[in-house]
Tab-separated table of C-alpha atoms in Angstrom:
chain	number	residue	atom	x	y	z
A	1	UNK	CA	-25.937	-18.748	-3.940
A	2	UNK	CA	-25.769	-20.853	-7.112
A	3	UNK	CA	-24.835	-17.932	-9.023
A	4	UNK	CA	-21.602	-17.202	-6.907
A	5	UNK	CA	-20.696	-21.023	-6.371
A	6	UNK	CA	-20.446	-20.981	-10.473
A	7	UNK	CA	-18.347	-17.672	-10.031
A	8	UNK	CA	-15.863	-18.974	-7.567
A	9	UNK	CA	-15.259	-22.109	-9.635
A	10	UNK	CA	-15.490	-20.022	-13.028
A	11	UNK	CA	-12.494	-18.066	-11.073
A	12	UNK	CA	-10.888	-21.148	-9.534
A	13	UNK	CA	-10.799	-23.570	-13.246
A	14	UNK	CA	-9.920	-20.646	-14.972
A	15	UNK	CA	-6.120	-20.139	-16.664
A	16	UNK	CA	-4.126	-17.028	-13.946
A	17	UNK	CA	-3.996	-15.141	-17.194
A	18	UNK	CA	-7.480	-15.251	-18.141
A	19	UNK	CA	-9.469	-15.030	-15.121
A	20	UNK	CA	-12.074	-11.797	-16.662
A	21	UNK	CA	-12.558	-14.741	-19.474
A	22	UNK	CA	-13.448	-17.438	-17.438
A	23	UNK	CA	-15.704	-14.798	-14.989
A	24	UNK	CA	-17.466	-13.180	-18.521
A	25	UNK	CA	-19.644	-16.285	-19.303
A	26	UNK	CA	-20.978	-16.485	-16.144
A	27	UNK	CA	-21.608	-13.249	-15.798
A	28	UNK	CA	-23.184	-13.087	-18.847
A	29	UNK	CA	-25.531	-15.925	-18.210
A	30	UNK	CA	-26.566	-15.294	-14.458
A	31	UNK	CA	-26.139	-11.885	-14.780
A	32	UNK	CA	-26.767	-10.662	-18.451
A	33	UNK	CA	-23.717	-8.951	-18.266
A	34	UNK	CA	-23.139	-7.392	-21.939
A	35	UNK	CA	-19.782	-6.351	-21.363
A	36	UNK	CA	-16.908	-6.524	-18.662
A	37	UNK	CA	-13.442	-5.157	-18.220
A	38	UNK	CA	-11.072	-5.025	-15.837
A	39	UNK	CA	-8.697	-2.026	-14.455
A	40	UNK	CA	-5.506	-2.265	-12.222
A	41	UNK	CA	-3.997	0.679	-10.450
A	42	UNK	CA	-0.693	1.204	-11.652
A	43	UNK	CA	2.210	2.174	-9.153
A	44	UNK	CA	1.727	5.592	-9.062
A	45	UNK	CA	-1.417	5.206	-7.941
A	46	UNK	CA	-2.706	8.178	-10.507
A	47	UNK	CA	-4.622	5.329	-13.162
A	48	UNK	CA	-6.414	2.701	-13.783
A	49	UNK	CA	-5.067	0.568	-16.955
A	50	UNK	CA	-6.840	-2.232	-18.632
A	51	UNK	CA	-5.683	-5.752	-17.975
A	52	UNK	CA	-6.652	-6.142	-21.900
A	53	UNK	CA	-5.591	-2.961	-23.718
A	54	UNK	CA	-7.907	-1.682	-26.316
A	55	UNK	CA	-11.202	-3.462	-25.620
A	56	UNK	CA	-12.395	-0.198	-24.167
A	57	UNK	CA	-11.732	2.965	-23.455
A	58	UNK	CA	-8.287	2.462	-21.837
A	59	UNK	CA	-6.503	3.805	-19.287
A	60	UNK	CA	-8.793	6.098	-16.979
A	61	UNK	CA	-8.240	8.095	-13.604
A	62	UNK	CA	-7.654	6.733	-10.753
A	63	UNK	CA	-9.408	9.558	-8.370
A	64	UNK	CA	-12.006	11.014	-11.101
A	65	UNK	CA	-14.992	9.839	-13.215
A	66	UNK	CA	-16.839	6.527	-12.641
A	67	UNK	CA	-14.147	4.196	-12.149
A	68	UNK	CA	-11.660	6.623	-10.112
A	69	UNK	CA	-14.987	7.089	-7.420
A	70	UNK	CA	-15.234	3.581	-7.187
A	71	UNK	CA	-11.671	3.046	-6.841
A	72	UNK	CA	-11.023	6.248	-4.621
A	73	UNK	CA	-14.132	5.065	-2.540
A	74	UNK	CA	-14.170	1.741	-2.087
A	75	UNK	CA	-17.544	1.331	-3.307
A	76	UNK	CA	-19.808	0.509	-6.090
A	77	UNK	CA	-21.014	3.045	-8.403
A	78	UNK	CA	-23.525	2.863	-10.929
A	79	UNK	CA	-23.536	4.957	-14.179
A	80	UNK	CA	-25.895	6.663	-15.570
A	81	UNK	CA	-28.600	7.857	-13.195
A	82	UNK	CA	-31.477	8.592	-16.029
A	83	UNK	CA	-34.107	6.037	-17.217
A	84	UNK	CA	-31.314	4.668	-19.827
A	85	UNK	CA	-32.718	0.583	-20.100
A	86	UNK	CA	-28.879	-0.294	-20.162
A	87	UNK	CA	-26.280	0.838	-17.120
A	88	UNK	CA	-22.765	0.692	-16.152
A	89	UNK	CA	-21.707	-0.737	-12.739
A	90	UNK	CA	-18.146	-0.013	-11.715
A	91	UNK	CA	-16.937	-2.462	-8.715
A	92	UNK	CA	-13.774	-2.013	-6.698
A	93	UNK	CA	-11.537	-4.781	-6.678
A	94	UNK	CA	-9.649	-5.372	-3.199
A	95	UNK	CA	-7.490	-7.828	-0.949
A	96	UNK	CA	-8.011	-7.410	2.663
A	97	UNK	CA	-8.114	-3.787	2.334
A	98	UNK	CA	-5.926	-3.122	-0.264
A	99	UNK	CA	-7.598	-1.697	-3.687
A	100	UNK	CA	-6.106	-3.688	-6.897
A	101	UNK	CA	-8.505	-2.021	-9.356
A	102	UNK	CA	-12.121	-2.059	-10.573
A	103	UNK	CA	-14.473	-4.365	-12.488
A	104	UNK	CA	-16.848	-2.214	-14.913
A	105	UNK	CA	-19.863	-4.167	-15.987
A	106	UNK	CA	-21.972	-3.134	-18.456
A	107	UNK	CA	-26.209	-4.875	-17.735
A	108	UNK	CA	-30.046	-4.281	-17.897
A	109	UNK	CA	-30.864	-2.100	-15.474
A	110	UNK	CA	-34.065	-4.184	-14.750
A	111	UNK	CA	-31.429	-7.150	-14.130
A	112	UNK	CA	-29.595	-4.948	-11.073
A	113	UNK	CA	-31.178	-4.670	-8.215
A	114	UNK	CA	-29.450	-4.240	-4.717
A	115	UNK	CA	-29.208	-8.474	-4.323
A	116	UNK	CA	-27.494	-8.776	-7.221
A	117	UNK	CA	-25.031	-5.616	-7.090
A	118	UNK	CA	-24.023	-7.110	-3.805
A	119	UNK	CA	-23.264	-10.386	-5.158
A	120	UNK	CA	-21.573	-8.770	-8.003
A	121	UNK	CA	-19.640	-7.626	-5.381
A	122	UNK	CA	-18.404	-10.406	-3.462
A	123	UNK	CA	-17.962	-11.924	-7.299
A	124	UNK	CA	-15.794	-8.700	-7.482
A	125	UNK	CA	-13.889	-9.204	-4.016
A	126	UNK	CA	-13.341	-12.889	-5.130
A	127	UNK	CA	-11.619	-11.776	-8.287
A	128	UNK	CA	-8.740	-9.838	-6.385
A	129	UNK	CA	-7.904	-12.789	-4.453
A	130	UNK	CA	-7.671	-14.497	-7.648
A	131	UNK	CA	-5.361	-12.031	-8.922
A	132	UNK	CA	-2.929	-11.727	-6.416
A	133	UNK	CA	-3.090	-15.686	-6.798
A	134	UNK	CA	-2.429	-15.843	-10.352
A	135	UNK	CA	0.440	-13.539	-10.122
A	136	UNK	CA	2.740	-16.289	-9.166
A	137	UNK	CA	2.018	-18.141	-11.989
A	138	UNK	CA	1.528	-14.817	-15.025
A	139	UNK	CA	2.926	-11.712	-15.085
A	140	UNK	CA	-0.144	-10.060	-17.424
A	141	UNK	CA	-1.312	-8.206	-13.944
A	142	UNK	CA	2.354	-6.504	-13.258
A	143	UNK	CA	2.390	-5.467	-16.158
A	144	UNK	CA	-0.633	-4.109	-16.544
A	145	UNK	CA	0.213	-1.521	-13.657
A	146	UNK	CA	3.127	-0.321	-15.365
A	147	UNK	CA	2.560	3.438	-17.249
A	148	UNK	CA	6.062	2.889	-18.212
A	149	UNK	CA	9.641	0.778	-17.945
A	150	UNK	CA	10.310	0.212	-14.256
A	151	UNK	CA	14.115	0.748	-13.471
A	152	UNK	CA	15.439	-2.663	-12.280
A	153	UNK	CA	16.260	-0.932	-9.133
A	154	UNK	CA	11.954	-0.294	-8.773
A	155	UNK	CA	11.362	-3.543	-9.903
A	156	UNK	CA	13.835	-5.255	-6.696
A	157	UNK	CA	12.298	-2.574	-4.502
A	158	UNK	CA	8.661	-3.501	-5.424
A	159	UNK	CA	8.525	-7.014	-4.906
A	160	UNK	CA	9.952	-6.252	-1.550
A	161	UNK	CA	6.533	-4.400	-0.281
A	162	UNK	CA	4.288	-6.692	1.562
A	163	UNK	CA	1.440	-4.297	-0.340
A	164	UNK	CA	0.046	-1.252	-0.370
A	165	UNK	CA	-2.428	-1.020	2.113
A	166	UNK	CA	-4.085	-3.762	5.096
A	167	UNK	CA	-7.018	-3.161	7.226
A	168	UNK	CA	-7.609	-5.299	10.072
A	169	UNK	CA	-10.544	-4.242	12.690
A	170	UNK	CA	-7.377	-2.873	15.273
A	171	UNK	CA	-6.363	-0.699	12.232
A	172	UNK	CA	-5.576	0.343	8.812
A	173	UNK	CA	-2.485	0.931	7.105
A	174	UNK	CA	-1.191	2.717	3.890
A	175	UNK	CA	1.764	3.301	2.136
A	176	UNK	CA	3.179	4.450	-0.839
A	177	UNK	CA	6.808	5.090	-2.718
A	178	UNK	CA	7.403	7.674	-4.918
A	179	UNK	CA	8.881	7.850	-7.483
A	180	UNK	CA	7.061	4.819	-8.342
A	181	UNK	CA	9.421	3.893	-11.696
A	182	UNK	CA	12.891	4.672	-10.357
A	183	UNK	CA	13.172	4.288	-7.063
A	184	UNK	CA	16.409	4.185	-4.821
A	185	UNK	CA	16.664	2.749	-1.346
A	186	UNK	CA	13.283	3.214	0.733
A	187	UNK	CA	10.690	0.587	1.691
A	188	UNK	CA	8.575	-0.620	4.318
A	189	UNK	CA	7.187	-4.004	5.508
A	190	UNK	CA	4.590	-4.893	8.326
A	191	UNK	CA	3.236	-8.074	9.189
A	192	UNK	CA	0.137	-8.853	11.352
A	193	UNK	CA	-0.354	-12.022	13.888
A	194	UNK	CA	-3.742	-12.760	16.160
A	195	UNK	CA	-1.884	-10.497	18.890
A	196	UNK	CA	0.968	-7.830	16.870
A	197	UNK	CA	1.269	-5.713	14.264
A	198	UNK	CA	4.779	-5.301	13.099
A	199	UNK	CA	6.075	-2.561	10.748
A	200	UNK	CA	9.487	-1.724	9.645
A	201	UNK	CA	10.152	1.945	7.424
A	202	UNK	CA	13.625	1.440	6.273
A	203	UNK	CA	16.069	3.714	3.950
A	204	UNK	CA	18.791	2.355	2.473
A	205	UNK	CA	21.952	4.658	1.757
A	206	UNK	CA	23.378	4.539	-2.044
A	207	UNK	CA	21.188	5.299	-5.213
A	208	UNK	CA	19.884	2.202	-7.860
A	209	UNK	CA	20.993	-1.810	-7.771
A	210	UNK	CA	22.920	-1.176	-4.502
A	211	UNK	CA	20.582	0.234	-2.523
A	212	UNK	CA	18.166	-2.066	-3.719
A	213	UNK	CA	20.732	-5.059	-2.775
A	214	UNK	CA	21.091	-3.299	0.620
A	215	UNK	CA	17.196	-2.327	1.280
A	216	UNK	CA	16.516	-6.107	0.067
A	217	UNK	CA	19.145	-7.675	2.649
A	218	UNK	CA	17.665	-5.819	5.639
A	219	UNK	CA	14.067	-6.206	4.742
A	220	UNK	CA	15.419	-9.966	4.451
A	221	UNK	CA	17.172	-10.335	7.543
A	222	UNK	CA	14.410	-8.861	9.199
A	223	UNK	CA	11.485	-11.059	8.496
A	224	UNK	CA	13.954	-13.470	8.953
A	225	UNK	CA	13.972	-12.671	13.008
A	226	UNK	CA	10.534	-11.839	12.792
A	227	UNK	CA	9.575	-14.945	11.508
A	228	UNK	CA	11.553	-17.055	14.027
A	229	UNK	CA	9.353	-15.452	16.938
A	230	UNK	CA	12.174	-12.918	17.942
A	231	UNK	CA	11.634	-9.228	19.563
A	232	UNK	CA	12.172	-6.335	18.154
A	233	UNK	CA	15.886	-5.904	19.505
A	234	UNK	CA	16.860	-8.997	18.876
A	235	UNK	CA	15.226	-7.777	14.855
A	236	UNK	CA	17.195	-5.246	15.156
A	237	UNK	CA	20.642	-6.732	16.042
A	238	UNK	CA	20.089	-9.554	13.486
A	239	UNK	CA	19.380	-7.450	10.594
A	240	UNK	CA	22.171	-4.836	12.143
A	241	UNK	CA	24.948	-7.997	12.005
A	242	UNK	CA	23.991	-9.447	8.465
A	243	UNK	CA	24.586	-5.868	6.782
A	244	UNK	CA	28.039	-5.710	8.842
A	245	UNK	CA	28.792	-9.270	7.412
A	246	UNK	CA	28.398	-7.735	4.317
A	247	UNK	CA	29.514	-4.609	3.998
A	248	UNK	CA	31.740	-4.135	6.729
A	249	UNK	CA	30.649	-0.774	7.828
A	250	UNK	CA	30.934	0.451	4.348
A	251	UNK	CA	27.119	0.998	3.980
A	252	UNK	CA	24.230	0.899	6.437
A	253	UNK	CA	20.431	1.027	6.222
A	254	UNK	CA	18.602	4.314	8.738
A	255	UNK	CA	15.579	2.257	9.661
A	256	UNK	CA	12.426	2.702	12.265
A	257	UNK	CA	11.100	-0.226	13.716
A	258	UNK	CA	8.182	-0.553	15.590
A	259	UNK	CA	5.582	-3.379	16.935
A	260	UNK	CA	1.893	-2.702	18.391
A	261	UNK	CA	0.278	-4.602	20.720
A	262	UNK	CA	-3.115	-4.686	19.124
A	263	UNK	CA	-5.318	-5.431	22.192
A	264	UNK	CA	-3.414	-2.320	24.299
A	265	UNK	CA	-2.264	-0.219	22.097
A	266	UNK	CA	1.218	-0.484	23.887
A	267	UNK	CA	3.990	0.004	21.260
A	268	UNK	CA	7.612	-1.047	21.059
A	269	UNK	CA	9.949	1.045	18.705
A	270	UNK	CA	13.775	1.742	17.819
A	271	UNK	CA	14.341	4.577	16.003
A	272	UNK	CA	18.034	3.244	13.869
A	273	UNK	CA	18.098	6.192	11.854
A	274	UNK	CA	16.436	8.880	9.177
A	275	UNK	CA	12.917	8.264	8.628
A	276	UNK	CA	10.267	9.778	10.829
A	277	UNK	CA	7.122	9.101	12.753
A	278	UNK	CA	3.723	12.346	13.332
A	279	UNK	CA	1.348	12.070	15.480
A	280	UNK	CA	-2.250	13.221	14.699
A	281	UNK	CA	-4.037	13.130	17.708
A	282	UNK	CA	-7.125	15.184	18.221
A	283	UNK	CA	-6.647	17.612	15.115
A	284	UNK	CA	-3.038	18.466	16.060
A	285	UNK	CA	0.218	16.720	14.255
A	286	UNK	CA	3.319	16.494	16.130
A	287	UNK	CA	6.977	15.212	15.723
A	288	UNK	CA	7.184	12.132	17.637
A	289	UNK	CA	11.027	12.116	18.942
A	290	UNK	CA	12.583	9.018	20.140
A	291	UNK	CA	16.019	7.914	21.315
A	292	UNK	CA	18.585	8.318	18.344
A	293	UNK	CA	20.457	4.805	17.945
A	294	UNK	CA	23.048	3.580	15.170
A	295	UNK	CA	21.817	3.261	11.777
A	296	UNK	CA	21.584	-0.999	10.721
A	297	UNK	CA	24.824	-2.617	9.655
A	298	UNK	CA	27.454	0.625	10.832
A	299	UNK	CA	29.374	-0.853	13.576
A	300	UNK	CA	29.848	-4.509	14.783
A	301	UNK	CA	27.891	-5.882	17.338
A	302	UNK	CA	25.460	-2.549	18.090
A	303	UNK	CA	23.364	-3.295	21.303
A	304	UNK	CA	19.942	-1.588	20.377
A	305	UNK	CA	17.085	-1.126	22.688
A	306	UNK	CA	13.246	-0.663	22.215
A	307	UNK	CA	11.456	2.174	24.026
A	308	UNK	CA	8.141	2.048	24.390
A	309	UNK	CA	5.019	4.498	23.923
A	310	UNK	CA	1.120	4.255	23.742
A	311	UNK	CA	-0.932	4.837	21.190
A	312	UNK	CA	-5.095	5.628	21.425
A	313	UNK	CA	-7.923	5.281	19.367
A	314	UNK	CA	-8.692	7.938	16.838
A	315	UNK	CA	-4.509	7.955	16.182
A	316	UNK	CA	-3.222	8.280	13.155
A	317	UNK	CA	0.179	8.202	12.751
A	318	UNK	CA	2.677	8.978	9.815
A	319	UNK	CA	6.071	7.306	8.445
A	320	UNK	CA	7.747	9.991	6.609
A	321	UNK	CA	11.585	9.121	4.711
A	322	UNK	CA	14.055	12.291	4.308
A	323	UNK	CA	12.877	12.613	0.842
A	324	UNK	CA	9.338	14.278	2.741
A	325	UNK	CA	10.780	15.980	5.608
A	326	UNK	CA	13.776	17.164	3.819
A	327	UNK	CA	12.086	18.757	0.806
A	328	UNK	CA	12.780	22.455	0.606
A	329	UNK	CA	10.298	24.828	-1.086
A	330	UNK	CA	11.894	27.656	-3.510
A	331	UNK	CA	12.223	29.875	-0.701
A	332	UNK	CA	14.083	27.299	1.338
A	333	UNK	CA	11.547	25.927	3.792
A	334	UNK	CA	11.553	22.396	4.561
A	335	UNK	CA	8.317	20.458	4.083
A	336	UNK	CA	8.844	18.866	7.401
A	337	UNK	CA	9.087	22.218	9.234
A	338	UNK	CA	5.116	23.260	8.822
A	339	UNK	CA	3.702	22.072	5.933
A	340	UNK	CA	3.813	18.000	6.991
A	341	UNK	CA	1.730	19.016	9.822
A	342	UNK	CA	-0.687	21.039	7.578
A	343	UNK	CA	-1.141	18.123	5.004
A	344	UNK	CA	-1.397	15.644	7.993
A	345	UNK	CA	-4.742	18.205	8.934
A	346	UNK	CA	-5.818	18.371	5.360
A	347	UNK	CA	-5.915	14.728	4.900
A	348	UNK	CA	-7.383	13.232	8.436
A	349	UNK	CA	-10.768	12.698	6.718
A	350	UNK	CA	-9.267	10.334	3.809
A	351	UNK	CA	-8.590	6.745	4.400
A	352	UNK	CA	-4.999	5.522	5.078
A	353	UNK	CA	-4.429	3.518	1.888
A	354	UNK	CA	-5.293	6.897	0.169
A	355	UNK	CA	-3.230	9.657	2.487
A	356	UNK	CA	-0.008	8.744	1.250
A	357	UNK	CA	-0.999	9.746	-2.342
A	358	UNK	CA	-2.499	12.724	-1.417
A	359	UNK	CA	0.789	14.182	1.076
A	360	UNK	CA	3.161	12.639	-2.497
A	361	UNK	CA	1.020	14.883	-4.619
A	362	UNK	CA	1.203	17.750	-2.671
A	363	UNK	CA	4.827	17.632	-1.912
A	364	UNK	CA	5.555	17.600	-6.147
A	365	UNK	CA	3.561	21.089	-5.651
A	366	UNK	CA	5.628	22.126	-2.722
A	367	UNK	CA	8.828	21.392	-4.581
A	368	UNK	CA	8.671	23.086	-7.461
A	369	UNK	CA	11.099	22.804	-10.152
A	370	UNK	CA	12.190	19.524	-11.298
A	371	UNK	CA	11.741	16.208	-10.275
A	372	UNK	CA	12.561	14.656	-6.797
A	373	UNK	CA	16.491	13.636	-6.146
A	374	UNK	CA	15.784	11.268	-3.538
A	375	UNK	CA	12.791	9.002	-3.023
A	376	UNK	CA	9.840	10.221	-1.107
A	377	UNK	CA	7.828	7.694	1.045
A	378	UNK	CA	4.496	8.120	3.074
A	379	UNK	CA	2.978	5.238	5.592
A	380	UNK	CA	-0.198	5.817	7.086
A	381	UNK	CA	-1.254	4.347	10.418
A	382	UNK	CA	-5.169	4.824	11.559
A	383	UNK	CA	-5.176	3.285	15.177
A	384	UNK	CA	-8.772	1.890	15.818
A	385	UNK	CA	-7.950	0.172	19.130
């Protein structure tokens, strides 16, 4: 316990933009940690890049060799597995369910034994709340994650997310935009309380700074109604007024809105446009159809109303955009026609925060030919009731 009190205060004294240097000399003397460095997943979620370039051997996987299976997996994993006096332990780094990056330690193997990697990694969990701490005051972490320039477009639409994954016992949720460095009007937002889960998958019509403006203003407007305890309708109608104050009917946000009840099950939604929810339930994926209403912001004073459906434990649902569903092969099939239903199958045995990669990659295989023209975004919903 002494060991991680010096830790958390090593963590908690230390400057936000040199929290691995204020952790190494503890770890070094409690620990005889040799050596320590510190990946972040960038936004593609394809690599892990050092918070400190060059003091090792750089940017990595993010689903292969030692760091990628601690990162994919969510769990430790020690290197090598011979007699070698000296071994590498690779520790995921995480927020509530959401995987930042991974913590590679180099030590004695005689110096790890299952106490200690276990208190490495709470030292290890402790360090992503850290991070996500110090990024209000430093911006070494963003920019760490970044392979390349983000357009300033990306840059509005990422600060927007609340993250990219949350587990909770009631569920656990992924998500994930693509592509990551130029992205044009989709998002998503949820927000838990002791009694709710709310999530919003919106898609905002235009390409660069004014979809952004436009995805930004409904996001906005709806936490804003969420936040001042009101329904989903009454979301709805608020966010659906300030866009019309705005733009005057001149452009509008397609957005599906739904809230859980997480001791039921019993869901609320209001499907205001393009994106789209599956079903897998029991091996099978299904289109989920709801009642059409206006797209946000359209027409003045829209009257929208919330249907309501059930969902059961074992669910997991998906949040597709047009830029999935829409996606034609070179012989003209849409992706959302069979093959959503097939990756949906071929997935159901990975975690949530890692489906939405998975579906991304394969639809950039489906595609064929150049790059995507529209954004593409996945949310994954596992429903543990």
């Amino acid at each position: 316990m002494d060991r991680l009190v010096a830790a958390y205060r090593a963590l908690r004294t230390a400057a936000p933009h040199d929290l691995l240097g204020g952790l190494r000399a503890v770890l070094r003397r409690h620990y005889a940690v040799s050596d320590a460095e510190l990946r972040v997943a960038d936004y593609a979620m394809t690599a892990l890049r050092p918070v400190a370039p060059g003091s090792g051997p750089g940017v990595v996987p993010a689903h292969m060799g030692p760091p990628g299976r601690a990162f994919g997996s969510q769990r430790t994993y020690v290197e090598p597995a011979d007699d070698s006096p000296m071994l590498t332990a690779h520790l995921p780094v995480s927020v509530r369910g959401e995987g930042v990056g991974v913590l590679s330690l180099r030590m004695p193997r005689n110096r790890c034994s299952a106490e200690v990697l276990s208190e490495l990694e709470e030292i290890a969990a402790l360090l992503g709340h850290e991070i996500m701490v110090a990024e209000r005051d430093t911006d070494l972490y963003v920019q760490a994650r970044r392979a390349e320039r983000l357009t300033l477009a990306a840059e509005m639409q990422w600060e927007l997310l609340p993250g990219r994954s949350c587990s909770r016992p009631e569920f656990e949720l992924g998500g994930q935009l693509e592509p990551a460095y130029a992205i044009h009007g989709d998002s998503f937002d949820w927000s838990t309380s002791p009694t709710h889960l709310t999530l919003a998958v919106i898609n905002g019509m235009g390409e660069g700074i004014q979809a952004a403006l436009l995805s930004s203003l409904a996001i906005n407007a709806l936490r804003n109604a969420r936040r001042s305890g009101l329904g989903l309708a009454e979301q709805a109608s608020l966010a659906d007024q300030a866009l019309y104050g705005q733009h005057r009917g001149g452009a509008h946000v397609a957005a599906l809105l739904l809230r859980f009840e997480l001791a039921t099950g019993l869901a609320t939604v209001i499907d205001a446009g393009s994106p789209r929810m599956w079903r897998l339930r029991r091996g099978t994926a299904d289109p989920q159809e709801f009642e059409a209403q206006l797209p946000l912001g359209m027409f003045e004073d829209t009257v929208y109303t919330a249907q309501e459906f059930r969902v059961e434990p074992g669910d997991r649902l998906f949040f597709v955009s047009d830029g999935v569903y829409d996606v034609a092969s070179p012989g003209g099939e849409l992706y959302g026609e069979k093959a959503l239903a097939r990756a949906a199958a071929h997935t159901r045995l990975l975690p949530p925060a890692q489906v939405p990669r998975a579906v991304l990659s394969e639809l950039a295989g489906y595609r064929g030919g150049p790059g995507p023209e529209d954004d593409a975004m996945v949310v994954c919903l596992d429903w543990r009731g």
